[in-house]
Tab-separated table of C-alpha atoms in Angstrom:
chain	number	residue	atom	x	y	z
A	205	MET	CA	72.814	70.437	78.325
A	206	ALA	CA	76.933	69.656	79.517
A	207	THR	CA	77.501	68.440	82.366
A	208	ARG	CA	79.272	69.631	85.478
A	209	PHE	CA	83.387	69.174	85.538
A	210	GLN	CA	83.967	69.197	89.305
A	211	ASP	CA	86.493	66.662	88.783
A	212	TYR	CA	88.698	68.541	86.179
A	213	ILE	CA	88.996	72.208	88.413
A	214	SER	CA	89.176	73.099	91.374
A	215	PRO	CA	87.895	76.829	92.808
A	216	THR	CA	90.634	79.631	93.382
A	217	LYS	CA	91.857	78.426	96.573
A	218	ILE	CA	94.976	78.086	98.885
A	219	SER	CA	96.387	74.811	100.465
A	220	TYR	CA	97.869	74.829	103.818
A	221	MET	CA	100.785	72.983	105.177
A	222	ASP	CA	101.855	73.153	108.597
A	223	GLY	CA	99.496	75.979	108.880
A	224	LYS	CA	101.568	78.080	106.311
A	225	PRO	CA	99.753	78.238	102.893
A	226	THR	CA	102.383	76.649	100.572
A	227	THR	CA	100.555	77.026	96.903
A	228	ILE	CA	97.334	78.894	95.477
A	229	HIS	CA	95.026	77.588	92.805
A	230	LEU	CA	94.008	80.334	90.618
A	231	ARG	CA	90.835	79.756	88.610
A	232	LYS	CA	90.671	81.005	84.796
A	233	CYS	CA	88.919	79.697	81.579
A	234	ARG	CA	90.486	80.233	78.315
A	235	ILE	CA	87.918	80.829	74.827
A	236	VAL	CA	89.267	80.097	71.482
A	237	THR	CA	87.987	80.673	68.016
A	238	GLN	CA	87.170	77.610	66.163
A	239	GLN	CA	88.075	78.949	63.077
A	240	LYS	CA	91.838	77.921	62.708
A	241	ALA	CA	92.839	80.294	60.234
A	242	ASN	CA	92.133	82.934	61.944
A	243	ARG	CA	92.682	81.853	65.364
A	244	ARG	CA	92.148	83.943	68.162
A	245	GLU	CA	92.064	83.237	72.146
A	246	TRP	CA	91.037	85.460	75.221
A	247	VAL	CA	91.829	84.179	78.433
A	248	PHE	CA	89.209	85.291	81.483
A	249	GLU	CA	90.089	85.566	85.599
A	250	HIS	CA	86.497	86.853	85.601
A	251	GLY	CA	83.557	85.851	87.795
A	252	LEU	CA	81.107	87.369	85.040
A	253	ILE	CA	81.801	87.130	81.202
A	254	THR	CA	80.065	88.822	79.115
A	255	ILE	CA	79.484	87.977	75.248
A	256	GLY	CA	77.647	90.145	72.558
A	257	SER	CA	78.642	92.810	69.717
A	258	LEU	CA	78.811	95.527	71.852
A	259	ASP	CA	81.761	96.715	72.759
A	260	ASP	CA	81.525	96.881	76.183
A	261	ASN	CA	81.096	93.049	77.137
A	262	ASN	CA	84.208	90.726	78.258
A	263	LEU	CA	84.092	88.884	74.943
A	264	VAL	CA	83.658	90.869	71.771
A	265	VAL	CA	82.024	89.245	68.761
A	266	LYS	CA	81.091	91.710	65.929
A	267	ASP	CA	78.681	89.024	63.930
A	268	ASP	CA	75.434	90.349	62.822
A	269	SER	CA	73.632	87.125	63.996
A	270	VAL	CA	75.407	88.010	67.552
A	271	SER	CA	72.687	89.910	69.880
A	272	ARG	CA	73.957	92.970	71.694
A	273	TYR	CA	74.372	91.020	74.801
A	274	HIS	CA	74.001	87.973	73.803
A	275	ALA	CA	75.230	85.206	76.585
A	276	GLN	CA	77.199	85.257	80.229
A	277	ILE	CA	79.654	82.992	81.436
A	278	ILE	CA	79.067	82.915	85.198
A	279	GLN	CA	81.932	81.069	87.578
A	280	ALA	CA	79.982	79.492	90.166
A	281	ASP	CA	81.915	77.230	93.014
A	282	ASP	CA	83.727	74.443	91.046
A	283	SER	CA	82.133	74.817	87.706
A	284	TYR	CA	81.215	77.322	84.894
A	285	VAL	CA	77.607	77.943	84.037
A	286	ILE	CA	76.738	79.736	80.542
A	287	LYS	CA	73.124	81.356	80.411
A	288	ASP	CA	71.029	82.700	77.072
A	289	LEU	CA	70.194	86.584	77.801
A	290	GLU	CA	67.306	85.737	75.263
A	291	SER	CA	69.335	86.287	72.219
A	292	THR	CA	68.305	86.366	68.928
A	293	ASN	CA	69.568	83.137	67.242
A	294	GLY	CA	70.676	81.342	70.256
A	295	THR	CA	73.137	80.344	72.234
A	296	TRP	CA	74.472	76.849	71.673
A	297	VAL	CA	76.555	74.242	73.727
A	298	ASN	CA	77.680	70.886	71.511
A	299	GLN	CA	74.998	71.667	68.903
A	300	VAL	CA	72.161	72.189	71.466
A	301	ARG	CA	70.236	75.065	71.935
A	302	ILE	CA	70.063	76.159	75.784
A	303	LYS	CA	68.377	78.610	77.798
A	304	GLU	CA	71.178	77.903	80.856
A	305	ALA	CA	73.686	74.723	81.508
A	306	TYR	CA	76.746	73.670	82.793
A	307	LEU	CA	79.986	73.535	80.442
A	308	SER	CA	82.285	71.248	80.613
A	309	PRO	CA	86.326	71.228	79.210
A	310	GLY	CA	86.833	71.713	75.594
A	311	CYS	CA	83.014	72.132	74.604
A	312	LEU	CA	81.820	73.860	71.444
A	313	LEU	CA	79.982	76.958	72.447
A	314	ARG	CA	77.774	78.217	69.667
A	315	PHE	CA	76.608	82.158	69.983
A	316	GLY	CA	74.364	83.268	66.286
A	317	SER	CA	77.015	81.477	63.755
A	318	ALA	CA	80.060	82.661	65.642
A	319	GLU	CA	81.980	79.171	67.470
A	320	PHE	CA	84.402	78.818	69.968
A	321	ILE	CA	86.028	76.327	72.200
A	322	PHE	CA	85.924	76.821	76.331
A	323	GLN	CA	88.524	75.520	78.166
A	324	PRO	CA	88.847	75.859	82.360
A	325	LEU	CA	92.107	76.369	83.574
A	326	ASP	CA	93.756	75.825	86.808
A	327	GLU	CA	96.849	77.597	87.581
A	328	GLU	CA	98.834	76.719	90.581
A	329	VAL	CA	101.224	79.360	92.171
A	330	ALA	CA	103.754	78.886	95.331
A	331	VAL	CA	103.454	81.381	97.637
A	332	VAL	CA	106.653	82.552	99.837
A	333	PRO	CA	106.759	85.364	102.060
A	334	SER	CA	107.808	88.548	100.826
A	335	THR	CA	111.078	90.594	101.532
A	336	GLU	CA	109.373	93.651	101.731
A	337	GLU	CA	108.230	95.602	104.658
A	338	LYS	CA	105.468	97.328	102.815
A	339	PHE	CA	102.745	96.063	100.222
A	340	GLY	CA	100.241	98.565	99.067
A	341	ASP	CA	98.950	100.911	101.747
A	342	ILE	CA	99.942	98.051	104.338
A	343	VAL	CA	103.556	98.478	106.765
A	344	GLY	CA	104.885	95.346	108.278
A	345	GLY	CA	108.215	93.732	108.147
A	346	ASN	CA	107.188	90.925	110.513
A	347	VAL	CA	107.034	87.654	108.830
A	348	LYS	CA	103.678	87.006	109.714
A	349	MET	CA	103.042	90.096	107.159
A	350	ARG	CA	105.583	89.113	104.674
A	351	GLU	CA	103.565	85.983	104.368
A	352	ILE	CA	100.780	87.588	104.024
A	353	TYR	CA	101.739	89.990	101.304
A	354	GLY	CA	103.269	87.122	99.396
A	355	ILE	CA	99.493	85.711	99.321
A	356	LEU	CA	98.263	89.451	98.216
A	357	GLU	CA	100.574	89.667	95.757
A	358	LYS	CA	99.095	86.223	93.975
A	359	ILE	CA	95.321	87.082	94.338
A	360	ALA	CA	95.538	90.717	93.506
A	361	PRO	CA	95.065	90.318	89.635
A	362	THR	CA	92.599	87.471	90.205
A	363	ASN	CA	88.451	87.911	90.899
A	364	ALA	CA	88.907	85.705	94.085
A	365	THR	CA	86.225	86.148	97.265
A	366	VAL	CA	88.795	87.299	100.086
A	367	VAL	CA	87.330	86.909	103.866
A	368	ILE	CA	89.826	89.060	106.040
A	369	GLU	CA	89.909	87.487	109.634
A	370	GLY	CA	91.165	89.879	112.968
A	371	GLU	CA	91.065	91.391	115.696
A	372	THR	CA	89.109	94.747	115.464
A	373	GLY	CA	91.348	97.774	114.714
A	374	THR	CA	93.958	95.157	112.687
A	375	GLY	CA	93.790	97.075	109.549
A	376	LYS	CA	91.103	94.703	107.287
A	377	GLU	CA	89.639	97.568	105.508
A	378	VAL	CA	93.458	98.765	104.822
A	379	ILE	CA	94.125	94.745	103.029
A	380	ALA	CA	90.832	95.398	100.899
A	381	HIS	CA	91.617	98.723	99.579
A	382	THR	CA	95.211	97.502	98.870
A	383	LEU	CA	93.665	94.215	96.711
A	384	HIS	CA	91.781	96.690	95.141
A	385	LYS	CA	94.245	98.970	94.103
A	386	MET	CA	96.401	96.080	93.004
A	387	SER	CA	93.428	93.932	91.158
A	388	LEU	CA	92.864	94.670	87.380
A	389	ARG	CA	89.535	96.592	88.815
A	390	ALA	CA	91.586	99.238	89.942
A	391	LYS	CA	89.619	101.921	87.886
A	392	LYS	CA	86.340	100.860	88.728
A	393	PRO	CA	84.611	101.445	91.781
A	394	PHE	CA	85.425	100.447	95.643
A	395	VAL	CA	82.095	100.156	97.700
A	396	VAL	CA	82.408	99.553	101.364
A	397	PHE	CA	79.323	98.589	103.643
A	398	ASP	CA	79.644	98.187	107.304
A	399	CYS	CA	76.933	95.063	108.086
A	400	GLY	CA	76.827	96.144	111.709
A	401	ALA	CA	76.322	99.806	111.287
A	402	VAL	CA	72.624	99.795	109.084
A	403	PRO	CA	69.435	99.007	110.471
A	404	GLU	CA	68.609	95.047	109.654
A	405	SER	CA	65.120	96.320	108.013
A	406	LEU	CA	67.394	98.591	105.268
A	407	ILE	CA	70.082	96.181	104.805
A	408	GLU	CA	68.297	95.115	101.928
A	409	SER	CA	67.551	98.079	100.208
A	410	GLU	CA	71.109	99.491	100.518
A	411	LEU	CA	72.716	96.557	99.217
A	412	PHE	CA	70.357	95.083	96.230
A	413	GLY	CA	68.137	98.353	95.840
A	414	HIS	CA	64.415	99.003	95.483
A	415	GLU	CA	61.779	99.904	93.109
A	416	LYS	CA	59.352	102.492	93.522
A	417	GLY	CA	56.787	102.146	95.764
A	418	SER	CA	57.871	98.507	96.916
A	419	PHE	CA	57.560	99.972	100.504
A	420	THR	CA	56.353	102.743	102.082
A	421	GLY	CA	59.439	105.561	102.110
A	422	ALA	CA	59.984	104.171	98.623
A	423	ILE	CA	59.732	107.524	96.577
A	424	MET	CA	62.101	106.613	93.782
A	425	THR	CA	63.319	103.780	92.123
A	426	ARG	CA	67.011	103.493	94.028
A	427	GLN	CA	70.027	101.405	92.629
A	428	GLY	CA	71.667	99.580	95.299
A	429	LEU	CA	75.693	99.062	96.481
A	430	PHE	CA	75.975	96.038	94.312
A	431	GLU	CA	74.842	97.974	90.961
A	432	LEU	CA	77.115	100.976	92.234
A	433	ALA	CA	80.027	98.529	92.373
A	434	GLN	CA	79.399	97.185	88.446
A	435	GLY	CA	82.890	96.207	87.606
A	436	GLY	CA	84.918	96.897	90.671
A	437	THR	CA	85.137	95.897	94.680
A	438	MET	CA	82.261	95.442	97.072
A	439	PHE	CA	83.705	95.560	100.382
A	440	LEU	CA	81.193	93.833	103.611
A	441	ASP	CA	82.712	94.553	106.920
A	442	GLU	CA	81.940	92.979	109.725
A	443	LEU	CA	80.234	90.178	108.060
A	444	GLY	CA	79.843	88.695	111.051
A	445	GLU	CA	77.273	91.578	111.709
A	446	LEU	CA	74.580	89.765	108.719
A	447	SER	CA	71.514	88.645	109.972
A	448	LEU	CA	70.819	84.772	108.707
A	449	GLU	CA	67.613	86.301	106.965
A	450	LEU	CA	69.818	87.859	104.467
A	451	GLN	CA	72.557	85.260	104.424
A	452	PRO	CA	70.806	83.597	101.572
A	453	LYS	CA	70.444	86.564	99.870
A	454	LEU	CA	73.969	87.323	99.648
A	455	LEU	CA	74.528	83.562	98.609
A	456	ARG	CA	72.624	84.225	95.430
A	457	VAL	CA	74.548	87.201	94.450
A	458	LEU	CA	77.977	84.942	94.918
A	459	GLU	CA	76.516	81.795	93.317
A	460	GLN	CA	74.531	83.906	90.402
A	461	ARG	CA	76.146	86.782	89.739
A	462	GLU	CA	72.914	88.835	89.629
A	463	VAL	CA	70.670	90.812	91.970
A	464	ARG	CA	67.091	91.397	92.671
A	465	ARG	CA	66.063	94.711	93.825
A	466	VAL	CA	63.134	94.846	96.666
A	467	GLY	CA	59.782	94.724	94.723
A	468	ALA	CA	61.390	93.692	91.465
A	469	ALA	CA	60.382	91.019	88.859
A	470	LYS	CA	63.658	90.639	87.437
A	471	PRO	CA	67.379	89.991	88.571
A	472	ILE	CA	70.143	92.456	87.342
A	473	PRO	CA	73.463	90.934	86.307
A	474	VAL	CA	76.140	92.319	88.441
A	475	ASP	CA	80.438	91.851	88.018
A	476	VAL	CA	82.199	92.617	91.119
A	477	ARG	CA	84.632	90.979	93.509
A	478	VAL	CA	83.746	90.457	96.946
A	479	ILE	CA	85.875	90.390	99.685
A	480	ALA	CA	84.781	90.071	103.169
A	481	ALA	CA	85.991	90.940	107.005
A	482	THR	CA	85.072	90.167	110.090
A	483	ASN	CA	86.288	89.812	113.599
A	484	ARG	CA	84.351	87.166	114.589
A	485	LYS	CA	85.579	83.686	114.213
A	486	LEU	CA	82.996	82.262	111.099
A	487	GLU	CA	83.785	78.549	112.455
A	488	GLU	CA	82.497	79.394	115.286
A	489	GLU	CA	79.512	81.359	114.155
A	490	VAL	CA	78.431	78.349	112.306
A	491	ARG	CA	78.788	75.836	114.832
A	492	ASN	CA	76.344	78.214	116.653
A	493	ASN	CA	74.052	78.345	113.606
A	494	ARG	CA	74.297	82.046	113.608
A	495	PHE	CA	76.198	81.611	109.801
A	496	ARG	CA	74.807	79.376	107.153
A	497	GLU	CA	77.297	76.822	106.505
A	498	ASP	CA	77.007	76.711	102.572
A	499	LEU	CA	77.855	81.070	102.619
A	500	PHE	CA	80.695	80.135	104.872
A	501	TYR	CA	82.101	78.170	102.317
A	502	ARG	CA	81.275	79.984	99.399
A	503	LEU	CA	83.052	83.515	100.846
A	504	SER	CA	86.200	81.197	101.929
A	505	VAL	CA	88.007	81.175	98.488
A	506	VAL	CA	90.938	82.583	100.332
A	507	ARG	CA	90.917	83.213	103.743
A	508	ILE	CA	93.626	85.946	105.209
A	509	PHE	CA	94.125	86.096	108.956
A	510	LEU	CA	95.563	89.165	110.208
A	511	PRO	CA	97.630	89.030	113.670
A	512	PRO	CA	97.120	91.496	116.437
A	513	LEU	CA	99.566	94.744	116.555
A	514	ARG	CA	100.623	92.451	120.020
A	515	GLU	CA	101.626	89.242	117.962
A	516	ARG	CA	104.103	91.669	115.995
A	517	ILE	CA	105.179	94.002	118.314
A	518	ASP	CA	108.469	94.469	116.711
A	519	ASP	CA	106.802	96.223	113.361
A	520	LEU	CA	105.914	99.344	116.189
A	521	PRO	CA	108.905	101.579	115.211
A	522	LEU	CA	108.174	101.191	111.399
A	523	LEU	CA	104.431	101.920	111.775
A	524	VAL	CA	105.110	104.732	114.151
A	525	LYS	CA	107.548	106.019	111.469
A	526	HIS	CA	105.178	105.566	108.663
A	527	PHE	CA	102.368	107.502	110.997
A	528	LEU	CA	104.530	110.591	111.300
A	529	LYS	CA	105.501	110.356	107.566
A	530	ASN	CA	102.644	109.973	106.020
A	531	SER	CA	99.467	111.150	108.261
A	532	SER	CA	97.899	114.703	107.668
A	533	PHE	CA	97.773	115.335	111.391
A	534	ASN	CA	101.258	115.640	111.348
A	535	ARG	CA	101.755	118.568	109.033
A	536	ASP	CA	101.512	122.353	109.910
A	537	LEU	CA	99.715	124.659	107.764
A	538	ASN	CA	103.128	124.962	105.402
A	539	GLY	CA	102.860	121.133	104.978
A	540	ASN	CA	105.999	120.550	106.946
A	541	LEU	CA	106.525	117.860	109.143
A	542	LYS	CA	105.598	118.648	112.720
A	543	LEU	CA	107.611	115.724	114.621
A	544	ARG	CA	109.948	113.664	113.032
A	545	SER	CA	110.692	111.148	115.590
A	546	ILE	CA	110.333	109.274	118.737
A	547	SER	CA	112.191	108.955	121.946
A	548	ARG	CA	113.586	105.782	123.393
A	549	GLU	CA	111.666	106.098	126.480
A	550	ALA	CA	108.273	106.383	124.592
A	551	LEU	CA	109.111	103.813	121.870
A	552	ARG	CA	110.096	101.629	124.954
A	553	ALA	CA	106.598	102.098	126.863
A	554	MET	CA	105.002	101.631	123.483
A	555	THR	CA	106.667	98.290	122.709
A	556	GLN	CA	105.399	97.483	126.306
A	557	TYR	CA	101.560	98.239	125.893
A	558	MET	CA	99.575	94.994	124.758
A	559	TRP	CA	97.391	97.176	122.070
A	560	PRO	CA	93.817	95.841	122.605
A	561	GLY	CA	92.567	98.253	120.314
A	562	ASN	CA	95.296	96.899	117.944
A	563	VAL	CA	96.662	99.451	114.543
A	564	ARG	CA	94.372	101.182	115.021
A	565	GLU	CA	94.558	102.653	118.713
A	566	LEU	CA	98.307	103.011	117.700
A	567	LEU	CA	97.298	105.427	114.923
A	568	ASN	CA	95.055	107.497	117.662
A	569	VAL	CA	97.823	107.717	120.086
A	570	VAL	CA	100.511	108.561	117.626
A	571	GLU	CA	98.178	111.544	116.570
A	572	ARG	CA	97.280	112.440	119.947
A	573	ALA	CA	100.915	112.578	120.586
A	574	CYS	CA	101.410	115.106	117.288
A	575	SER	CA	98.685	117.507	119.266
A	576	LEU	CA	100.302	117.708	122.282
A	577	ALA	CA	104.377	117.733	121.736
A	578	ASP	CA	106.078	120.972	122.494
A	579	GLY	CA	109.144	119.716	120.333
A	580	ASP	CA	109.781	117.755	117.347
A	581	CYS	CA	110.075	114.416	119.146
A	582	ILE	CA	107.205	112.287	120.782
A	583	GLU	CA	108.707	112.239	124.695
A	584	LEU	CA	106.455	109.749	127.384
A	585	GLY	CA	104.984	112.681	128.733
A	586	ASP	CA	103.124	112.975	124.920
A	587	LEU	CA	101.229	109.027	125.413
A	588	PRO	CA	98.432	108.615	127.334
A	589	GLU	CA	99.119	107.524	130.797
A	590	HIS	CA	98.162	103.940	130.699
A	591	ILE	CA	100.837	103.281	128.423
A	592	ALA	CA	103.413	105.788	129.635
A	593	ARG	CA	103.426	103.853	132.899
A	594	CYS	CA	104.248	100.137	130.821
A	595	VAL	CA	107.880	101.547	130.888
A	596	GLY	CA	108.625	98.659	133.272
A	597	ASN	CA	112.153	97.550	134.461
A	598	GLN	CA	114.075	98.717	131.872
A	599	GLU	CA	117.322	96.234	132.284
A	600	SER	CA	115.153	93.435	131.213
A	601	GLN	CA	113.649	95.287	128.050
A	602	PRO	CA	115.679	95.260	124.313
A	603	GLU	CA	117.070	98.298	123.426
A	604	ALA	CA	114.544	100.409	120.866
A	605	PRO	CA	115.726	100.509	117.283
A	606	VAL	CA	118.209	103.729	116.893
A	607	ALA	CA	116.440	105.233	113.613
A	608	GLU	CA	114.823	108.260	113.713
A	609	ILE	CA	114.913	108.017	117.771
A	610	VAL	CA	116.390	110.691	120.264
A	611	GLN	CA	117.386	110.647	123.897
A	612	PRO	CA	114.151	111.198	126.130
A	613	LYS	CA	113.437	113.924	128.133
A	614	ALA	CA	112.321	113.704	132.097
A	615	GLU	CA	110.183	111.139	133.073
A	616	SER	CA	106.625	111.919	132.558
A	617	GLU	CA	104.278	112.378	135.678
A	618	SER	CA	102.725	108.948	137.255
A	619	SER	CA	99.481	107.889	136.258
A	620	SER	CA	96.350	107.505	137.667
A	621	VAL	CA	95.761	103.985	136.726
A	622	GLU	CA	98.711	101.492	137.701
A	623	ILE	CA	98.697	97.744	136.589
A	624	HIS	CA	101.312	96.116	138.257
A	625	PRO	CA	100.535	92.242	137.851
A	626	ALA	CA	101.687	90.491	140.519
A	627	ALA	CA	102.189	86.891	139.949
A	628	ASP	CA	105.549	85.202	139.235
A	629	TYR	CA	105.413	83.926	135.448
A	630	THR	CA	108.983	82.395	136.058
A	631	ASN	CA	107.772	79.007	136.509
A	632	LYS	CA	105.661	78.948	133.141
A	633	THR	CA	107.105	79.200	128.985
A	634	PHE	CA	107.507	82.449	127.542
A	635	LYS	CA	103.793	81.873	125.446
A	636	GLU	CA	102.284	80.851	128.577
A	637	ALA	CA	103.649	83.940	130.656
A	638	LYS	CA	102.699	86.149	128.489
A	639	GLU	CA	99.500	85.319	127.656
A	640	ALA	CA	98.904	85.433	131.488
A	641	TRP	CA	100.454	88.688	132.094
A	642	LEU	CA	98.117	90.039	129.266
A	643	ALA	CA	95.027	88.708	131.200
A	644	SER	CA	95.775	89.708	134.085
A	645	PHE	CA	96.754	93.202	132.569
A	646	GLU	CA	93.435	93.588	130.379
A	647	GLY	CA	90.951	92.490	133.281
A	648	GLU	CA	92.864	95.343	135.937
A	649	TYR	CA	93.023	98.059	133.912
A	650	ILE	CA	89.032	97.402	132.390
A	651	ARG	CA	87.984	97.179	136.244
A	652	ALA	CA	90.136	100.641	136.990
A	653	LEU	CA	88.820	102.408	134.006
A	654	LEU	CA	85.269	101.435	134.901
A	655	GLU	CA	85.782	102.458	138.516
A	656	ARG	CA	87.238	105.524	137.729
A	657	ASN	CA	84.361	106.601	135.419
A	658	ASN	CA	81.214	105.339	137.740
A	659	TYR	CA	80.783	102.347	135.472
A	660	ASN	CA	80.503	104.630	132.850
A	661	ILE	CA	81.112	102.631	129.357
A	662	SER	CA	81.379	105.197	126.849
A	663	GLN	CA	83.636	107.528	128.726
A	664	ALA	CA	85.854	105.121	129.706
A	665	SER	CA	86.467	103.579	126.157
A	666	ARG	CA	87.004	106.702	124.885
A	667	GLU	CA	89.316	107.807	128.055
A	668	SER	CA	90.878	104.038	126.854
A	669	GLU	CA	90.788	105.251	123.286
A	670	ILE	CA	89.655	101.781	122.520
A	671	ASP	CA	86.379	100.784	120.440
A	672	ARG	CA	83.251	100.704	122.530
A	673	LYS	CA	82.339	97.255	121.018
A	674	TYR	CA	85.519	95.965	121.684
A	675	PHE	CA	85.714	97.760	125.079
A	676	ARG	CA	81.961	95.458	125.953
A	677	LYS	CA	84.369	92.377	124.915
A	678	LEU	CA	86.973	92.518	127.405
A	679	MET	CA	84.160	92.988	129.475
A	680	LYS	CA	82.630	89.693	129.281
A	681	LYS	CA	85.778	87.884	128.499
A	682	TYR	CA	86.784	88.947	132.026
A	683	GLY	CA	83.107	88.399	133.114
A	684	ILE	CA	83.274	92.581	134.641
A	685	ALA	CA	79.387	93.277	135.705
A	686	ASN	CA	78.202	97.022	134.879
A	687	SER	CA	78.078	97.709	138.657
A	688	SER	CA	75.824	100.851	138.149
A	689	ASN	CA	73.624	99.109	135.786
A	690	ASP	CA	73.768	95.731	134.617
A	691	ALA	CA	71.557	96.196	131.509
A	692	GLY	CA	73.437	98.938	129.798
A	693	ASP	CA	75.923	101.992	130.585
A	694	ALA	CA	75.296	105.062	131.578
A	695	ASP	CA	74.091	106.517	128.360
A	696	GLY	CA	71.274	103.529	128.243
A	697	ASP	CA	73.038	101.667	125.733
A	698	GLU	CA	72.003	97.831	125.775
A	699	ASP	CA	74.829	94.643	124.880
């Protein structure tokens, strides 16, 4: 049996220097025919390579001695593993017939009578910030976003597993969908699974499928989502919500590239790229024994951290312009744009707001404005009251960009929720003052909303257009108890 080659090749990963990505190592392998007179070679980036005589294999070998589905090569951590698929004439590594073996660089592979040389490749590519303000469906010209574009451009054509981290509403699914659209799997399925939206008892069946009669209610055999994503991309949203009991089964899929349906005796090979997203800090989850360390490292081939909107507020005018131009809610029955611009005053208020719901909250605000506006411009009065009241001292604020901006109408009516942090921040650095102001604003804002809504969390979160889970996290962050019912809100939900 061949030996592991962990000293020869590293997994696809990003190298960091001073906290910024500088290079990316891409995993590939090359398979070359042994016959020098008719030499051919294939380069694969797939995590799973199938070999056989049928045309739907990755490596098609037209030889009578080769079975229809003869063998498969699996990229597993720092190595490649070859498995024989019960072929008629066997799979051989360096003249030894194997059932399963690790592959070493330069080893000789034989399928029936066809011989090949196997070579792993390790390509190092420099990663530099993009000069564009858009990448696929992602919009933003902030340097943090352009650094992400540089990474996405390099990893999109590969099969690298990706974990996208960031607060709720930052656009993690948009990143995942863009990666899929720009990959070699673009014509195959893009399947989304929200780990926090399905009851725990059903997650295994949803992901891996089940056989008829495997449990009460299983009246027929059903494919799981991994099978439905065959050849494409599987996006696991809210990965941090996955229970500890199911994490080893996901780890097996990533390592073995196969799934076993509930109640099934045999595993099913799958060729799926996995992209995951979470708003939790996975390192903390690992330290607190809520997330398996081995799964964390297996997933963390490439990790992308999406900045919150408040840290790239200079992108806000660009995002508003994008939403107005491309969103269906800004079209009339004839398909024409209803709103074409935003006033300086409205934009100034929006750039001073801290956007706890991030880009998703911004999209909701723009959609609301499109429904309320009388003319073809978003005015201050078209914004929610808690945002309109963020205008502040205009003399201390920078001028809003003038592209597609018109002069405002009269200032809107006063808000019923007023947040005016009174602390003096002039003795702090800008960063410290900004964080202190944000903490003061968020805490007071959440308290004011809860008091006005009789501590009904669902009603308060709807009014603020903040995701309910994130609203609860803000309450916990600032030590705000639910005065009306500490066990849950008026809807009867529990933490």
